[in-house]
Amino acid sequence: MQLLDGKKAAQAIKEDLTQKTTQLTNAGKPRPHLAAILVGNDGASETYVASKVKTCAEIGFESTLKRLPATVTEDELLQEIEALNKNEEVNGILVQLPLPKHISESKVIQAIHPSKDVDGFHPVSVGNMVSGAPTFIPATPYGILLLLQHYNIETKGKHAVVIGRSHIVGTPMSILLSRNSYPGNCTVTICHSATKNLKELCLQADIIVAALGRAEFVSADMVKEGAVVIDVGITRVADASKKSGFSLKGDVKFDEVAPRCSYITPVPGGVGPMTIAGLLMNTYNAYLKKHS
Ligand code: NAP
């Protein structure tokens, strides 16, 4: 069994982007610039956004964090997005989800200009992804592709089972793995809460992507010997031994599944860091497109 170390793979991407950013600044050019909007004070969202902003600073990207209260109106948020759309210095815009219930996520996603849609959730980005055109791929599936690439994992002709069909992870992952490219060319089965024979399907999988958000759901008896297992799940589970009061659990029972795998991602330290790497790559690509 080999660990798919997301921290190491993300570090390699960050070093490459640092070098590219240094070359830009040495040539007197502006730096890539990511703008994030955080609405309210959700603990997990605070952590994710802080980590994105911190990583931008590490690699030399500019970043702007716009914080808005949970009581902000939908119109006010849309105006903030419009200002960032018009701001020539900003290359990528992300609005951290989830949003308070009184704000329509789909309106917010559609308000971001597709040329700055570094989260890849805008219908234009999704349409381009489905048709195989160059576009922004949602950061988590993009990060998983980069991880498979980093470890040279063979995907052609493999049976991939994706558990979960959300718009941010499962659905784009299933489309990307089925595309005629590398990583891709898989035969893909996408599973969800109405799937009846999940265990049997998983046992046929050469690659399992677990993205359902149920702590330690995938057990050893669901995994074929030699499978590649990508664990996307992050669930906070109460843990009195931790200072924070919780520990992070993946969707896979790591200890019992790992011995059966050829490759497996840990949680934390697997898909999480690669998601940030995917976002940074999207921001750099948005910058290149604007300045080419
Ligand atoms: P989501 O929107 O809640 O979607 C979960 C999906 O799993 C749904 O399609 C649901 O089916 C399916 N599902 C739920 N229970 C199931 C079951 N018992 N059997 C089969 N399918 C089941 O979640 P998400 O946003 O995709 O996130 C999934 C997990 O990944 C979460 O733990 C999240 O925190 C984590 N995540 C991690 C990263 C990272 O950077 N590492 C990034 C994004 C998300 P239905 O459609 O039928 O309801």
Short mmCIF file of C-alpha atoms and ligand atoms in Angstrom, two decimals:
data_model
loop_
_atom_site.label_atom_id
_atom_site.label_comp_id
_atom_site.label_asym_id
_atom_site.label_seq_id
_atom_site.Cartn_x
_atom_site.Cartn_y
_atom_site.Cartn_z
CA MET A 1 0.00 0.00 0.00
CA GLN A 2 1.25 3.47 -0.87
CA LEU A 3 -0.08 6.65 0.65
CA LEU A 4 -1.29 9.34 -1.77
CA ASP A 5 0.22 12.18 0.20
CA GLY A 6 -1.78 15.28 -0.64
CA LYS A 7 0.46 17.50 1.46
CA LYS A 8 3.55 16.50 -0.54
CA ALA A 9 1.83 16.71 -3.94
CA ALA A 10 0.31 20.11 -3.05
CA GLN A 11 3.73 21.31 -1.88
CA ALA A 12 5.20 20.47 -5.30
CA ILE A 13 2.44 22.49 -7.00
CA LYS A 14 2.90 25.41 -4.59
CA GLU A 15 6.66 25.47 -5.25
CA ASP A 16 6.04 25.54 -8.99
CA LEU A 17 3.52 28.40 -8.62
CA THR A 18 5.92 30.30 -6.31
CA GLN A 19 8.60 30.11 -8.97
CA LYS A 20 6.21 31.28 -11.69
CA THR A 21 4.99 34.18 -9.51
CA THR A 22 8.57 35.24 -8.80
CA GLN A 23 9.27 35.29 -12.54
CA LEU A 24 6.21 37.50 -13.06
CA THR A 25 7.21 40.00 -10.37
CA ASN A 26 10.83 40.03 -11.60
CA ALA A 27 9.46 41.00 -15.00
CA GLY A 28 7.52 43.87 -13.40
CA LYS A 29 4.14 42.19 -13.94
CA PRO A 30 1.28 42.09 -11.42
CA ARG A 31 0.78 38.99 -9.26
CA PRO A 32 -2.20 36.62 -9.61
CA HIS A 33 -4.95 37.87 -7.27
CA LEU A 34 -7.66 35.82 -5.56
CA ALA A 35 -10.62 37.53 -3.87
CA ALA A 36 -12.65 35.56 -1.34
CA ILE A 37 -15.98 36.51 0.18
CA LEU A 38 -16.92 35.02 3.55
CA VAL A 39 -20.45 35.53 4.79
CA GLY A 40 -21.08 34.95 8.51
CA ASN A 41 -18.95 33.08 11.05
CA ASP A 42 -19.34 29.35 10.31
CA GLY A 43 -16.35 27.62 11.99
CA ALA A 44 -15.43 25.27 9.11
CA SER A 45 -15.85 28.05 6.49
CA GLU A 46 -13.59 30.36 8.56
CA THR A 47 -10.91 27.63 8.61
CA TYR A 48 -11.16 26.93 4.85
CA VAL A 49 -11.01 30.61 3.85
CA ALA A 50 -8.15 31.36 6.26
CA SER A 51 -6.19 28.48 4.79
CA LYS A 52 -6.80 29.70 1.20
CA VAL A 53 -5.70 33.25 2.05
CA LYS A 54 -2.63 32.01 3.95
CA THR A 55 -1.57 29.79 1.04
CA CYS A 56 -1.90 32.71 -1.40
CA ALA A 57 0.51 34.70 0.78
CA GLU A 58 2.92 31.75 0.95
CA ILE A 59 3.26 31.49 -2.81
CA GLY A 60 3.28 35.21 -3.55
CA PHE A 61 -0.29 35.62 -4.85
CA GLU A 62 -2.27 38.70 -3.84
CA SER A 63 -5.44 37.94 -1.93
CA THR A 64 -8.38 39.95 -0.68
CA LEU A 65 -10.76 38.70 1.97
CA LYS A 66 -14.11 40.44 2.10
CA ARG A 67 -16.04 39.55 5.25
CA LEU A 68 -19.76 40.18 5.37
CA PRO A 69 -22.17 39.63 8.29
CA ALA A 70 -24.65 36.72 8.14
CA THR A 71 -27.38 39.38 7.93
CA VAL A 72 -26.11 40.76 4.61
CA THR A 73 -28.87 40.91 2.01
CA GLU A 74 -28.69 39.00 -1.27
CA ASP A 75 -28.57 42.32 -3.17
CA GLU A 76 -25.66 43.60 -1.11
CA LEU A 77 -23.73 40.38 -1.73
CA LEU A 78 -24.47 40.55 -5.48
CA GLN A 79 -23.17 44.14 -5.52
CA GLU A 80 -19.93 43.04 -3.85
CA ILE A 81 -19.48 40.37 -6.51
CA GLU A 82 -20.17 42.87 -9.28
CA ALA A 83 -17.49 45.19 -7.86
CA LEU A 84 -14.98 42.31 -7.91
CA ASN A 85 -16.06 41.38 -11.47
CA LYS A 86 -15.19 44.93 -12.54
CA ASN A 87 -11.95 45.11 -10.56
CA GLU A 88 -9.18 44.70 -13.16
CA GLU A 89 -6.70 43.64 -10.47
CA VAL A 90 -8.73 40.61 -9.37
CA ASN A 91 -8.26 37.38 -11.36
CA GLY A 92 -10.34 34.93 -9.35
CA ILE A 93 -13.43 35.26 -7.14
CA LEU A 94 -14.73 32.70 -4.69
CA VAL A 95 -17.71 32.95 -2.42
CA GLN A 96 -17.32 30.45 0.43
CA LEU A 97 -20.32 28.11 0.65
CA PRO A 98 -22.66 27.41 2.34
CA LEU A 99 -24.45 30.76 2.47
CA PRO A 100 -27.20 31.79 4.92
CA LYS A 101 -30.62 30.44 3.91
CA HIS A 102 -32.02 33.83 2.80
CA ILE A 103 -29.44 34.02 -0.03
CA SER A 104 -29.80 32.02 -3.24
CA GLU A 105 -26.56 30.11 -3.89
CA SER A 106 -27.37 29.68 -7.54
CA LYS A 107 -27.90 33.46 -8.01
CA VAL A 108 -24.59 34.11 -6.30
CA ILE A 109 -22.73 31.52 -8.39
CA GLN A 110 -24.21 32.92 -11.60
CA ALA A 111 -23.23 36.46 -10.62
CA ILE A 112 -19.51 35.64 -10.75
CA HIS A 113 -18.08 36.43 -14.18
CA PRO A 114 -17.12 33.12 -15.86
CA SER A 115 -13.60 34.46 -16.56
CA LYS A 116 -13.06 34.76 -12.77
CA ASP A 117 -15.00 31.64 -11.71
CA VAL A 118 -12.08 29.85 -10.02
CA ASP A 119 -14.44 27.57 -8.06
CA GLY A 120 -15.76 26.29 -11.39
CA PHE A 121 -19.42 26.30 -10.26
CA HIS A 122 -20.82 28.74 -12.86
CA PRO A 123 -23.05 27.03 -15.48
CA VAL A 124 -20.64 28.22 -18.22
CA SER A 125 -17.74 26.46 -16.48
CA VAL A 126 -19.84 23.33 -15.91
CA GLY A 127 -20.96 23.30 -19.57
CA ASN A 128 -17.38 23.65 -20.77
CA MET A 129 -16.28 20.85 -18.46
CA VAL A 130 -19.00 18.52 -19.75
CA SER A 131 -18.09 19.27 -23.37
CA GLY A 132 -14.37 18.78 -22.66
CA ALA A 133 -13.45 22.42 -23.42
CA PRO A 134 -10.75 24.21 -21.40
CA THR A 135 -12.34 25.70 -18.29
CA PHE A 136 -12.16 26.02 -14.52
CA ILE A 137 -12.70 22.61 -12.93
CA PRO A 138 -14.14 22.64 -9.38
CA ALA A 139 -11.20 22.67 -6.99
CA THR A 140 -11.76 19.34 -5.22
CA PRO A 141 -12.13 17.14 -8.34
CA TYR A 142 -9.31 19.13 -9.98
CA GLY A 143 -7.13 18.49 -6.93
CA ILE A 144 -7.92 14.76 -7.14
CA LEU A 145 -6.91 14.69 -10.84
CA LEU A 146 -3.66 16.47 -9.94
CA LEU A 147 -3.02 13.92 -7.18
CA LEU A 148 -3.60 10.96 -9.53
CA GLN A 149 -1.27 12.64 -12.01
CA HIS A 150 1.41 13.33 -9.38
CA TYR A 151 1.55 9.63 -8.47
CA ASN A 152 1.21 8.47 -12.11
CA ILE A 153 -1.83 6.35 -11.27
CA GLU A 154 -3.07 4.42 -14.31
CA THR A 155 -6.76 5.22 -14.89
CA LYS A 156 -7.40 4.11 -18.48
CA GLY A 157 -9.93 1.27 -18.69
CA LYS A 158 -10.40 1.15 -14.92
CA HIS A 159 -13.78 0.92 -13.24
CA ALA A 160 -14.24 3.96 -10.99
CA VAL A 161 -17.04 4.08 -8.43
CA VAL A 162 -17.84 7.58 -7.20
CA ILE A 163 -19.97 7.67 -4.04
CA GLY A 164 -21.86 10.99 -3.89
CA ARG A 165 -23.36 13.15 -6.63
CA SER A 166 -23.00 16.70 -5.30
CA HIS A 167 -22.32 19.51 -7.76
CA ILE A 168 -19.03 20.33 -6.08
CA VAL A 169 -17.50 16.85 -5.84
CA GLY A 170 -19.28 13.68 -6.97
CA THR A 171 -20.91 14.77 -10.23
CA PRO A 172 -17.89 16.64 -11.68
CA MET A 173 -15.59 13.83 -10.51
CA SER A 174 -17.66 11.23 -12.37
CA ILE A 175 -17.63 13.33 -15.55
CA LEU A 176 -13.90 14.04 -15.37
CA LEU A 177 -12.95 10.41 -14.80
CA SER A 178 -15.06 9.36 -17.79
CA ARG A 179 -13.47 11.88 -20.20
CA ASN A 180 -11.14 10.77 -22.97
CA SER A 181 -8.00 12.15 -21.32
CA TYR A 182 -5.53 11.45 -18.53
CA PRO A 183 -6.48 11.09 -15.74
CA GLY A 184 -9.71 9.67 -17.12
CA ASN A 185 -10.86 7.06 -19.61
CA CYS A 186 -12.48 5.19 -16.73
CA THR A 187 -15.77 3.36 -16.83
CA VAL A 188 -17.65 5.24 -14.14
CA THR A 189 -20.46 4.26 -11.80
CA ILE A 190 -21.92 7.11 -9.76
CA CYS A 191 -23.70 6.17 -6.52
CA HIS A 192 -25.97 8.11 -4.16
CA SER A 193 -28.36 7.58 -1.31
CA ALA A 194 -30.84 5.68 -3.52
CA THR A 195 -28.22 3.22 -4.82
CA LYS A 196 -29.31 -0.27 -3.78
CA ASN A 197 -26.27 -2.51 -4.14
CA LEU A 198 -23.52 -0.10 -3.09
CA LYS A 199 -21.31 -2.76 -1.51
CA GLU A 200 -21.40 -4.99 -4.63
CA LEU A 201 -20.61 -2.00 -6.88
CA CYS A 202 -17.71 -0.91 -4.67
CA LEU A 203 -16.31 -4.45 -4.71
CA GLN A 204 -16.06 -4.16 -8.53
CA ALA A 205 -14.18 -0.87 -8.36
CA ASP A 206 -10.53 -0.40 -9.31
CA ILE A 207 -10.86 3.18 -8.07
CA ILE A 208 -13.23 4.37 -5.33
CA VAL A 209 -13.86 8.06 -4.74
CA ALA A 210 -15.77 8.36 -1.46
CA ALA A 211 -17.53 11.74 -1.26
CA LEU A 212 -20.65 11.19 0.81
CA GLY A 213 -19.81 12.92 4.08
CA ARG A 214 -20.50 9.93 6.37
CA ALA A 215 -17.61 9.31 8.75
CA GLU A 216 -15.89 5.93 8.19
CA PHE A 217 -18.68 4.63 5.93
CA VAL A 218 -16.46 2.59 3.57
CA SER A 219 -15.27 -0.58 5.29
CA ALA A 220 -12.74 -3.23 4.24
CA ASP A 221 -15.44 -5.65 3.05
CA MET A 222 -16.48 -3.06 0.38
CA VAL A 223 -13.03 -2.75 -1.18
CA LYS A 224 -11.39 -5.02 -3.75
CA GLU A 225 -7.78 -6.08 -3.12
CA GLY A 226 -5.45 -3.61 -4.90
CA ALA A 227 -8.01 -0.80 -5.33
CA VAL A 228 -7.11 2.90 -5.33
CA VAL A 229 -9.16 4.70 -2.66
CA ILE A 230 -9.65 8.46 -2.64
CA ASP A 231 -11.28 9.70 0.55
CA VAL A 232 -12.90 13.13 0.10
CA GLY A 233 -14.94 13.13 3.31
CA ILE A 234 -14.29 15.52 6.17
CA THR A 235 -16.60 15.10 9.13
CA ARG A 236 -16.05 16.69 12.51
CA VAL A 237 -16.52 14.02 15.17
CA ALA A 238 -16.63 14.95 18.87
CA ASP A 239 -13.30 14.07 20.51
CA ALA A 240 -12.69 15.14 24.12
CA SER A 241 -8.96 14.37 23.79
CA LYS A 242 -8.54 17.20 21.27
CA LYS A 243 -8.13 20.85 22.23
CA SER A 244 -10.69 21.81 19.57
CA GLY A 245 -13.16 19.24 20.95
CA PHE A 246 -13.37 17.37 17.64
CA SER A 247 -11.29 15.30 15.26
CA LEU A 248 -11.63 15.06 11.48
CA LYS A 249 -12.81 11.78 10.00
CA GLY A 250 -12.86 10.70 6.39
CA ASP A 251 -15.53 8.61 4.66
CA VAL A 252 -13.25 5.55 4.78
CA LYS A 253 -12.28 3.31 7.71
CA PHE A 254 -8.63 4.00 6.99
CA ASP A 255 -7.01 1.45 9.33
CA GLU A 256 -8.88 -1.56 7.98
CA VAL A 257 -9.16 -0.43 4.32
CA ALA A 258 -5.55 0.70 3.79
CA PRO A 259 -4.01 -2.82 3.89
CA ARG A 260 -6.26 -3.86 0.96
CA CYS A 261 -5.36 -0.89 -1.26
CA SER A 262 -2.63 -0.21 -3.78
CA TYR A 263 -2.99 3.51 -3.00
CA ILE A 264 -5.07 5.44 -0.48
CA THR A 265 -5.41 9.06 0.65
CA PRO A 266 -5.23 9.88 4.37
CA VAL A 267 -7.63 12.28 6.15
CA PRO A 268 -6.40 14.86 6.90
CA GLY A 269 -3.50 15.37 4.48
CA GLY A 270 -4.99 13.84 1.33
CA VAL A 271 -7.67 15.56 -0.74
CA GLY A 272 -7.85 18.67 1.50
CA PRO A 273 -4.47 20.19 0.56
CA MET A 274 -5.07 19.20 -3.08
CA THR A 275 -8.33 21.18 -3.11
CA ILE A 276 -6.38 24.32 -2.25
CA ALA A 277 -3.79 23.42 -4.91
CA GLY A 278 -6.63 23.11 -7.46
CA LEU A 279 -7.96 26.53 -6.50
CA LEU A 280 -4.51 28.13 -6.83
CA MET A 281 -4.00 26.50 -10.24
CA ASN A 282 -7.37 27.87 -11.36
CA THR A 283 -6.39 31.35 -10.14
CA TYR A 284 -3.07 31.17 -11.98
CA ASN A 285 -4.85 29.99 -15.16
CA ALA A 286 -7.35 32.88 -14.86
CA TYR A 287 -4.39 35.26 -14.59
CA LEU A 288 -2.66 33.75 -17.64
CA LYS A 289 -5.85 34.00 -19.69
CA LYS A 290 -6.25 37.68 -18.83
CA HIS A 291 -2.62 38.55 -19.51
CA SER A 292 -2.06 36.42 -22.61
P1 NAP B 1 -23.18 16.54 -0.07
O1 NAP B 1 -23.55 17.70 -0.90
O2 NAP B 1 -23.83 16.32 1.26
O3 NAP B 1 -23.40 15.23 -0.95
C1 NAP B 1 -23.28 13.94 -0.41
C2 NAP B 1 -23.63 12.93 -1.45
O4 NAP B 1 -23.47 11.65 -0.88
C3 NAP B 1 -25.07 13.04 -1.96
O5 NAP B 1 -25.09 12.85 -3.36
C4 NAP B 1 -25.78 11.89 -1.25
O6 NAP B 1 -26.80 11.30 -2.01
C5 NAP B 1 -24.65 10.90 -1.10
N1 NAP B 1 -24.88 10.02 0.04
C6 NAP B 1 -25.19 10.37 1.31
N2 NAP B 1 -25.35 9.27 2.08
C7 NAP B 1 -25.15 8.20 1.27
C8 NAP B 1 -25.17 6.82 1.46
N3 NAP B 1 -25.45 6.28 2.65
N4 NAP B 1 -24.92 6.00 0.41
C9 NAP B 1 -24.63 6.52 -0.80
N5 NAP B 1 -24.59 7.85 -1.06
C10 NAP B 1 -24.84 8.68 -0.03
O7 NAP B 1 -21.61 16.51 0.24
P2 NAP B 1 -20.37 17.12 -0.58
O8 NAP B 1 -20.40 18.58 -0.50
O9 NAP B 1 -20.23 16.44 -1.89
O10 NAP B 1 -19.19 16.62 0.38
C11 NAP B 1 -18.98 15.24 0.66
C12 NAP B 1 -17.92 15.13 1.74
O11 NAP B 1 -16.70 15.65 1.23
C13 NAP B 1 -18.20 15.94 3.01
O12 NAP B 1 -17.65 15.25 4.11
C14 NAP B 1 -17.44 17.23 2.80
O13 NAP B 1 -17.07 17.84 4.02
C15 NAP B 1 -16.22 16.69 2.07
N6 NAP B 1 -15.53 17.66 1.23
C16 NAP B 1 -14.18 17.70 1.35
C17 NAP B 1 -13.46 18.55 0.56
C18 NAP B 1 -11.97 18.55 0.71
O14 NAP B 1 -11.33 19.50 0.30
N7 NAP B 1 -11.38 17.48 1.22
C19 NAP B 1 -14.09 19.39 -0.36
C20 NAP B 1 -15.47 19.32 -0.49
C21 NAP B 1 -16.19 18.44 0.32
P3 NAP B 1 -28.15 12.09 -2.44
O15 NAP B 1 -27.76 12.96 -3.58
O16 NAP B 1 -29.07 11.00 -2.82
O17 NAP B 1 -28.58 12.86 -1.22
#
